[in-house]
Amino acid sequence: MKENNSTLKTQAFIDKDQRLTDGNCQCGFYKANGLRQGPCEHILATRMMLNRKSSNVLNQ
């Protein structure tokens, strides 16, 4: 993910039921809160991208 012209390493781990089970990000929100306050916007965006990619594969 890109933020303020820098690239953040972001990961989202999704289980077979499409639930977010874990994730990590290099942004300040994640560094301060982890997943205790919910995922940061970057993890959510990564999850959305993964969901879109998996639905495209299933529809082919």
mmCIF file of N, CA, C and O in Angstrom:
data_model
loop_
_atom_site.group_PDB
_atom_site.id
_atom_site.type_symbol
_atom_site.label_atom_id
_atom_site.label_comp_id
_atom_site.label_asym_id
_atom_site.label_seq_id
_atom_site.Cartn_x
_atom_site.Cartn_y
_atom_site.Cartn_z
ATOM 1 N N MET A 1 0.833 -1.172 0.000
ATOM 2 C CA MET A 1 0.000 0.000 0.000
ATOM 3 C C MET A 1 0.881 1.240 0.000
ATOM 4 O O MET A 1 1.951 1.234 0.588
ATOM 5 N N LYS A 2 0.403 2.308 -0.628
ATOM 6 C CA LYS A 2 1.144 3.566 -0.645
ATOM 7 C C LYS A 2 0.428 4.573 0.242
ATOM 8 O O LYS A 2 -0.784 4.672 0.252
ATOM 9 N N GLU A 3 1.231 5.316 1.016
ATOM 10 C CA GLU A 3 0.707 6.374 1.865
ATOM 11 C C GLU A 3 1.735 7.484 1.904
ATOM 12 O O GLU A 3 2.899 7.235 2.228
ATOM 13 N N ASN A 4 1.328 8.695 1.561
ATOM 14 C CA ASN A 4 2.244 9.843 1.576
ATOM 15 C C ASN A 4 3.539 9.560 0.815
ATOM 16 O O ASN A 4 4.627 9.809 1.307
ATOM 17 N N ASN A 5 3.406 9.010 -0.369
ATOM 18 C CA ASN A 5 4.548 8.698 -1.243
ATOM 19 C C ASN A 5 5.515 7.675 -0.657
ATOM 20 O O ASN A 5 6.670 7.609 -1.051
ATOM 21 N N SER A 6 5.083 6.901 0.323
ATOM 22 C CA SER A 6 5.912 5.806 0.818
ATOM 23 C C SER A 6 5.119 4.509 0.684
ATOM 24 O O SER A 6 3.899 4.515 0.659
ATOM 25 N N THR A 7 5.822 3.415 0.567
ATOM 26 C CA THR A 7 5.179 2.117 0.414
ATOM 27 C C THR A 7 5.195 1.397 1.755
ATOM 28 O O THR A 7 6.231 1.311 2.408
ATOM 29 N N LEU A 8 4.022 0.918 2.171
ATOM 30 C CA LEU A 8 3.880 0.187 3.425
ATOM 31 C C LEU A 8 3.708 -1.291 3.128
ATOM 32 O O LEU A 8 2.910 -1.668 2.262
ATOM 33 N N LYS A 9 4.421 -2.132 3.835
ATOM 34 C CA LYS A 9 4.226 -3.569 3.696
ATOM 35 C C LYS A 9 3.001 -3.938 4.537
ATOM 36 O O LYS A 9 2.958 -3.682 5.737
ATOM 37 N N THR A 10 2.010 -4.494 3.882
ATOM 38 C CA THR A 10 0.742 -4.826 4.525
ATOM 39 C C THR A 10 0.376 -6.261 4.196
ATOM 40 O O THR A 10 0.525 -6.697 3.056
ATOM 41 N N GLN A 11 -0.098 -6.994 5.197
ATOM 42 C CA GLN A 11 -0.545 -8.371 4.990
ATOM 43 C C GLN A 11 -1.902 -8.561 5.645
ATOM 44 O O GLN A 11 -2.167 -8.008 6.720
ATOM 45 N N ALA A 12 -2.751 -9.337 5.000
ATOM 46 C CA ALA A 12 -4.046 -9.728 5.552
ATOM 47 C C ALA A 12 -4.177 -11.232 5.365
ATOM 48 O O ALA A 12 -3.968 -11.741 4.270
ATOM 49 N N PHE A 13 -4.488 -11.932 6.431
ATOM 50 C CA PHE A 13 -4.654 -13.382 6.387
ATOM 51 C C PHE A 13 -6.140 -13.699 6.501
ATOM 52 O O PHE A 13 -6.792 -13.334 7.481
ATOM 53 N N ILE A 14 -6.666 -14.383 5.495
ATOM 54 C CA ILE A 14 -8.094 -14.673 5.384
ATOM 55 C C ILE A 14 -8.295 -16.180 5.486
ATOM 56 O O ILE A 14 -7.610 -16.943 4.813
ATOM 57 N N ASP A 15 -9.268 -16.611 6.300
ATOM 58 C CA ASP A 15 -9.529 -18.052 6.406
ATOM 59 C C ASP A 15 -10.482 -18.505 5.302
ATOM 60 O O ASP A 15 -10.921 -17.701 4.475
ATOM 61 N N LYS A 16 -10.810 -19.784 5.298
ATOM 62 C CA LYS A 16 -11.645 -20.340 4.220
ATOM 63 C C LYS A 16 -13.059 -19.776 4.222
ATOM 64 O O LYS A 16 -13.750 -19.836 3.212
ATOM 65 N N ASP A 17 -13.477 -19.176 5.342
ATOM 66 C CA ASP A 17 -14.796 -18.547 5.432
ATOM 67 C C ASP A 17 -14.740 -17.049 5.150
ATOM 68 O O ASP A 17 -15.674 -16.318 5.431
ATOM 69 N N GLN A 18 -13.611 -16.604 4.585
ATOM 70 C CA GLN A 18 -13.380 -15.212 4.200
ATOM 71 C C GLN A 18 -13.329 -14.255 5.398
ATOM 72 O O GLN A 18 -13.604 -13.067 5.264
ATOM 73 N N ARG A 19 -12.949 -14.769 6.569
ATOM 74 C CA ARG A 19 -12.789 -13.926 7.752
ATOM 75 C C ARG A 19 -11.327 -13.531 7.900
ATOM 76 O O ARG A 19 -10.431 -14.346 7.667
ATOM 77 N N LEU A 20 -11.105 -12.288 8.311
ATOM 78 C CA LEU A 20 -9.759 -11.813 8.590
ATOM 79 C C LEU A 20 -9.294 -12.450 9.895
ATOM 80 O O LEU A 20 -9.900 -12.248 10.939
ATOM 81 N N THR A 21 -8.256 -13.258 9.833
ATOM 82 C CA THR A 21 -7.767 -13.947 11.023
ATOM 83 C C THR A 21 -6.530 -13.278 11.613
ATOM 84 O O THR A 21 -6.272 -13.399 12.806
ATOM 85 N N ASP A 22 -5.781 -12.557 10.801
ATOM 86 C CA ASP A 22 -4.580 -11.878 11.271
ATOM 87 C C ASP A 22 -4.148 -10.901 10.193
ATOM 88 O O ASP A 22 -4.616 -10.960 9.059
ATOM 89 N N GLY A 23 -3.284 -10.009 10.553
ATOM 90 C CA GLY A 23 -2.752 -9.067 9.588
ATOM 91 C C GLY A 23 -1.671 -8.231 10.235
ATOM 92 O O GLY A 23 -1.505 -8.242 11.455
ATOM 93 N N ASN A 24 -0.951 -7.505 9.405
ATOM 94 C CA ASN A 24 0.027 -6.562 9.921
ATOM 95 C C ASN A 24 0.282 -5.487 8.882
ATOM 96 O O ASN A 24 0.013 -5.665 7.702
ATOM 97 N N CYS A 25 0.766 -4.349 9.386
ATOM 98 C CA CYS A 25 1.011 -3.191 8.537
ATOM 99 C C CYS A 25 2.106 -2.355 9.181
ATOM 100 O O CYS A 25 2.326 -2.443 10.395
ATOM 101 N N GLN A 26 2.757 -1.535 8.388
ATOM 102 C CA GLN A 26 3.820 -0.674 8.889
ATOM 103 C C GLN A 26 3.322 0.730 9.242
ATOM 104 O O GLN A 26 4.114 1.580 9.635
ATOM 105 N N CYS A 27 2.007 0.978 9.157
ATOM 106 C CA CYS A 27 1.483 2.319 9.431
ATOM 107 C C CYS A 27 1.447 2.604 10.939
ATOM 108 O O CYS A 27 1.523 1.703 11.776
ATOM 109 N N GLY A 28 1.328 3.876 11.278
ATOM 110 C CA GLY A 28 1.306 4.299 12.667
ATOM 111 C C GLY A 28 0.129 3.744 13.445
ATOM 112 O O GLY A 28 0.263 3.387 14.624
ATOM 113 N N PHE A 29 -1.054 3.666 12.805
ATOM 114 C CA PHE A 29 -2.233 3.139 13.495
ATOM 115 C C PHE A 29 -2.002 1.696 13.926
ATOM 116 O O PHE A 29 -2.262 1.343 15.070
ATOM 117 N N TYR A 30 -1.482 0.883 13.020
ATOM 118 C CA TYR A 30 -1.237 -0.518 13.366
ATOM 119 C C TYR A 30 -0.137 -0.641 14.412
ATOM 120 O O TYR A 30 -0.261 -1.434 15.348
ATOM 121 N N LYS A 31 0.920 0.142 14.272
ATOM 122 C CA LYS A 31 2.007 0.078 15.255
ATOM 123 C C LYS A 31 1.512 0.429 16.652
ATOM 124 O O LYS A 31 1.953 -0.145 17.636
ATOM 125 N N ALA A 32 0.577 1.370 16.753
ATOM 126 C CA ALA A 32 0.046 1.785 18.058
ATOM 127 C C ALA A 32 -1.001 0.831 18.606
ATOM 128 O O ALA A 32 -1.089 0.627 19.817
ATOM 129 N N ASN A 33 -1.798 0.226 17.727
ATOM 130 C CA ASN A 33 -2.970 -0.527 18.177
ATOM 131 C C ASN A 33 -2.979 -2.002 17.815
ATOM 132 O O ASN A 33 -3.795 -2.743 18.356
ATOM 133 N N GLY A 34 -2.138 -2.413 16.862
ATOM 134 C CA GLY A 34 -2.253 -3.789 16.376
ATOM 135 C C GLY A 34 -3.643 -3.978 15.796
ATOM 136 O O GLY A 34 -4.156 -3.114 15.102
ATOM 137 N N LEU A 35 -4.276 -5.076 16.115
ATOM 138 C CA LEU A 35 -5.655 -5.315 15.665
ATOM 139 C C LEU A 35 -6.666 -5.080 16.796
ATOM 140 O O LEU A 35 -7.852 -5.333 16.632
ATOM 141 N N ARG A 36 -6.200 -4.578 17.942
ATOM 142 C CA ARG A 36 -7.094 -4.374 19.092
ATOM 143 C C ARG A 36 -8.203 -3.380 18.791
ATOM 144 O O ARG A 36 -9.301 -3.498 19.323
ATOM 145 N N GLN A 37 -7.932 -2.369 17.977
ATOM 146 C CA GLN A 37 -8.933 -1.364 17.607
ATOM 147 C C GLN A 37 -9.546 -1.671 16.239
ATOM 148 O O GLN A 37 -10.183 -0.817 15.643
ATOM 149 N N GLY A 38 -9.342 -2.875 15.767
ATOM 150 C CA GLY A 38 -9.782 -3.248 14.431
ATOM 151 C C GLY A 38 -8.654 -3.022 13.445
ATOM 152 O O GLY A 38 -7.659 -2.369 13.763
ATOM 153 N N PRO A 39 -8.772 -3.566 12.255
ATOM 154 C CA PRO A 39 -7.705 -3.431 11.261
ATOM 155 C C PRO A 39 -7.599 -1.993 10.757
ATOM 156 O O PRO A 39 -8.593 -1.257 10.720
ATOM 157 N N CYS A 40 -6.392 -1.596 10.375
ATOM 158 C CA CYS A 40 -6.189 -0.273 9.786
ATOM 159 C C CYS A 40 -6.775 -0.250 8.374
ATOM 160 O O CYS A 40 -7.114 -1.287 7.800
ATOM 161 N N GLU A 41 -6.843 0.938 7.813
ATOM 162 C CA GLU A 41 -7.409 1.085 6.468
ATOM 163 C C GLU A 41 -6.600 0.328 5.419
ATOM 164 O O GLU A 41 -7.148 -0.111 4.408
ATOM 165 N N HIS A 42 -5.312 0.160 5.660
ATOM 166 C CA HIS A 42 -4.457 -0.531 4.692
ATOM 167 C C HIS A 42 -4.735 -2.036 4.690
ATOM 168 O O HIS A 42 -4.764 -2.672 3.640
ATOM 169 N N ILE A 43 -4.944 -2.615 5.868
ATOM 170 C CA ILE A 43 -5.295 -4.040 5.956
ATOM 171 C C ILE A 43 -6.672 -4.261 5.340
ATOM 172 O O ILE A 43 -6.885 -5.240 4.618
ATOM 173 N N LEU A 44 -7.606 -3.345 5.598
ATOM 174 C CA LEU A 44 -8.941 -3.469 4.991
ATOM 175 C C LEU A 44 -8.861 -3.400 3.469
ATOM 176 O O LEU A 44 -9.525 -4.173 2.774
ATOM 177 N N ALA A 45 -8.042 -2.497 2.945
ATOM 178 C CA ALA A 45 -7.890 -2.387 1.485
ATOM 179 C C ALA A 45 -7.253 -3.642 0.913
ATOM 180 O O ALA A 45 -7.651 -4.116 -0.153
ATOM 181 N N THR A 46 -6.274 -4.198 1.628
ATOM 182 C CA THR A 46 -5.637 -5.436 1.181
ATOM 183 C C THR A 46 -6.654 -6.568 1.175
ATOM 184 O O THR A 46 -6.713 -7.365 0.229
ATOM 185 N N ARG A 47 -7.492 -6.626 2.197
ATOM 186 C CA ARG A 47 -8.530 -7.659 2.257
ATOM 187 C C ARG A 47 -9.509 -7.510 1.095
ATOM 188 O O ARG A 47 -9.894 -8.502 0.471
ATOM 189 N N MET A 48 -9.905 -6.293 0.796
ATOM 190 C CA MET A 48 -10.820 -6.070 -0.325
ATOM 191 C C MET A 48 -10.193 -6.523 -1.637
ATOM 192 O O MET A 48 -10.860 -7.129 -2.475
ATOM 193 N N MET A 49 -8.898 -6.230 -1.822
ATOM 194 C CA MET A 49 -8.201 -6.648 -3.033
ATOM 195 C C MET A 49 -8.144 -8.173 -3.124
ATOM 196 O O MET A 49 -8.382 -8.752 -4.178
ATOM 197 N N LEU A 50 -7.849 -8.840 -2.001
ATOM 198 C CA LEU A 50 -7.793 -10.301 -1.991
ATOM 199 C C LEU A 50 -9.166 -10.899 -2.293
ATOM 200 O O LEU A 50 -9.274 -11.877 -3.038
ATOM 201 N N ASN A 51 -10.220 -10.333 -1.721
ATOM 202 C CA ASN A 51 -11.575 -10.822 -1.995
ATOM 203 C C ASN A 51 -11.927 -10.663 -3.463
ATOM 204 O O ASN A 51 -12.522 -11.551 -4.071
ATOM 205 N N ARG A 52 -11.549 -9.530 -4.049
ATOM 206 C CA ARG A 52 -11.839 -9.284 -5.456
ATOM 207 C C ARG A 52 -11.090 -10.280 -6.335
ATOM 208 O O ARG A 52 -11.643 -10.838 -7.277
ATOM 209 N N LYS A 53 -9.820 -10.527 -6.009
ATOM 210 C CA LYS A 53 -9.032 -11.481 -6.797
ATOM 211 C C LYS A 53 -9.591 -12.890 -6.682
ATOM 212 O O LYS A 53 -9.674 -13.612 -7.671
ATOM 213 N N SER A 54 -9.993 -13.302 -5.477
ATOM 214 C CA SER A 54 -10.503 -14.660 -5.316
ATOM 215 C C SER A 54 -11.853 -14.827 -5.996
ATOM 216 O O SER A 54 -12.137 -15.869 -6.556
ATOM 217 N N SER A 55 -12.693 -13.789 -6.014
ATOM 218 C CA SER A 55 -13.979 -13.905 -6.682
ATOM 219 C C SER A 55 -13.792 -13.953 -8.192
ATOM 220 O O SER A 55 -14.525 -14.626 -8.899
ATOM 221 N N ASN A 56 -12.784 -13.248 -8.718
ATOM 222 C CA ASN A 56 -12.480 -13.301 -10.151
ATOM 223 C C ASN A 56 -12.023 -14.710 -10.542
ATOM 224 O O ASN A 56 -12.393 -15.209 -11.593
ATOM 225 N N VAL A 57 -11.229 -15.341 -9.718
ATOM 226 C CA VAL A 57 -10.761 -16.705 -10.000
ATOM 227 C C VAL A 57 -11.926 -17.669 -9.981
ATOM 228 O O VAL A 57 -12.057 -18.543 -10.844
ATOM 229 N N LEU A 58 -12.824 -17.533 -9.009
ATOM 230 C CA LEU A 58 -13.969 -18.442 -8.896
ATOM 231 C C LEU A 58 -14.956 -18.272 -10.039
ATOM 232 O O LEU A 58 -15.632 -19.224 -10.422
ATOM 233 N N ASN A 59 -15.066 -17.079 -10.596
ATOM 234 C CA ASN A 59 -16.018 -16.807 -11.664
ATOM 235 C C ASN A 59 -15.495 -17.184 -13.042
ATOM 236 O O ASN A 59 -16.209 -17.069 -14.023
ATOM 237 N N GLN A 60 -14.250 -17.612 -13.143
ATOM 238 C CA GLN A 60 -13.704 -17.955 -14.457
ATOM 239 C C GLN A 60 -13.990 -19.394 -14.811
ATOM 240 O O GLN A 60 -14.190 -20.253 -14.088
#
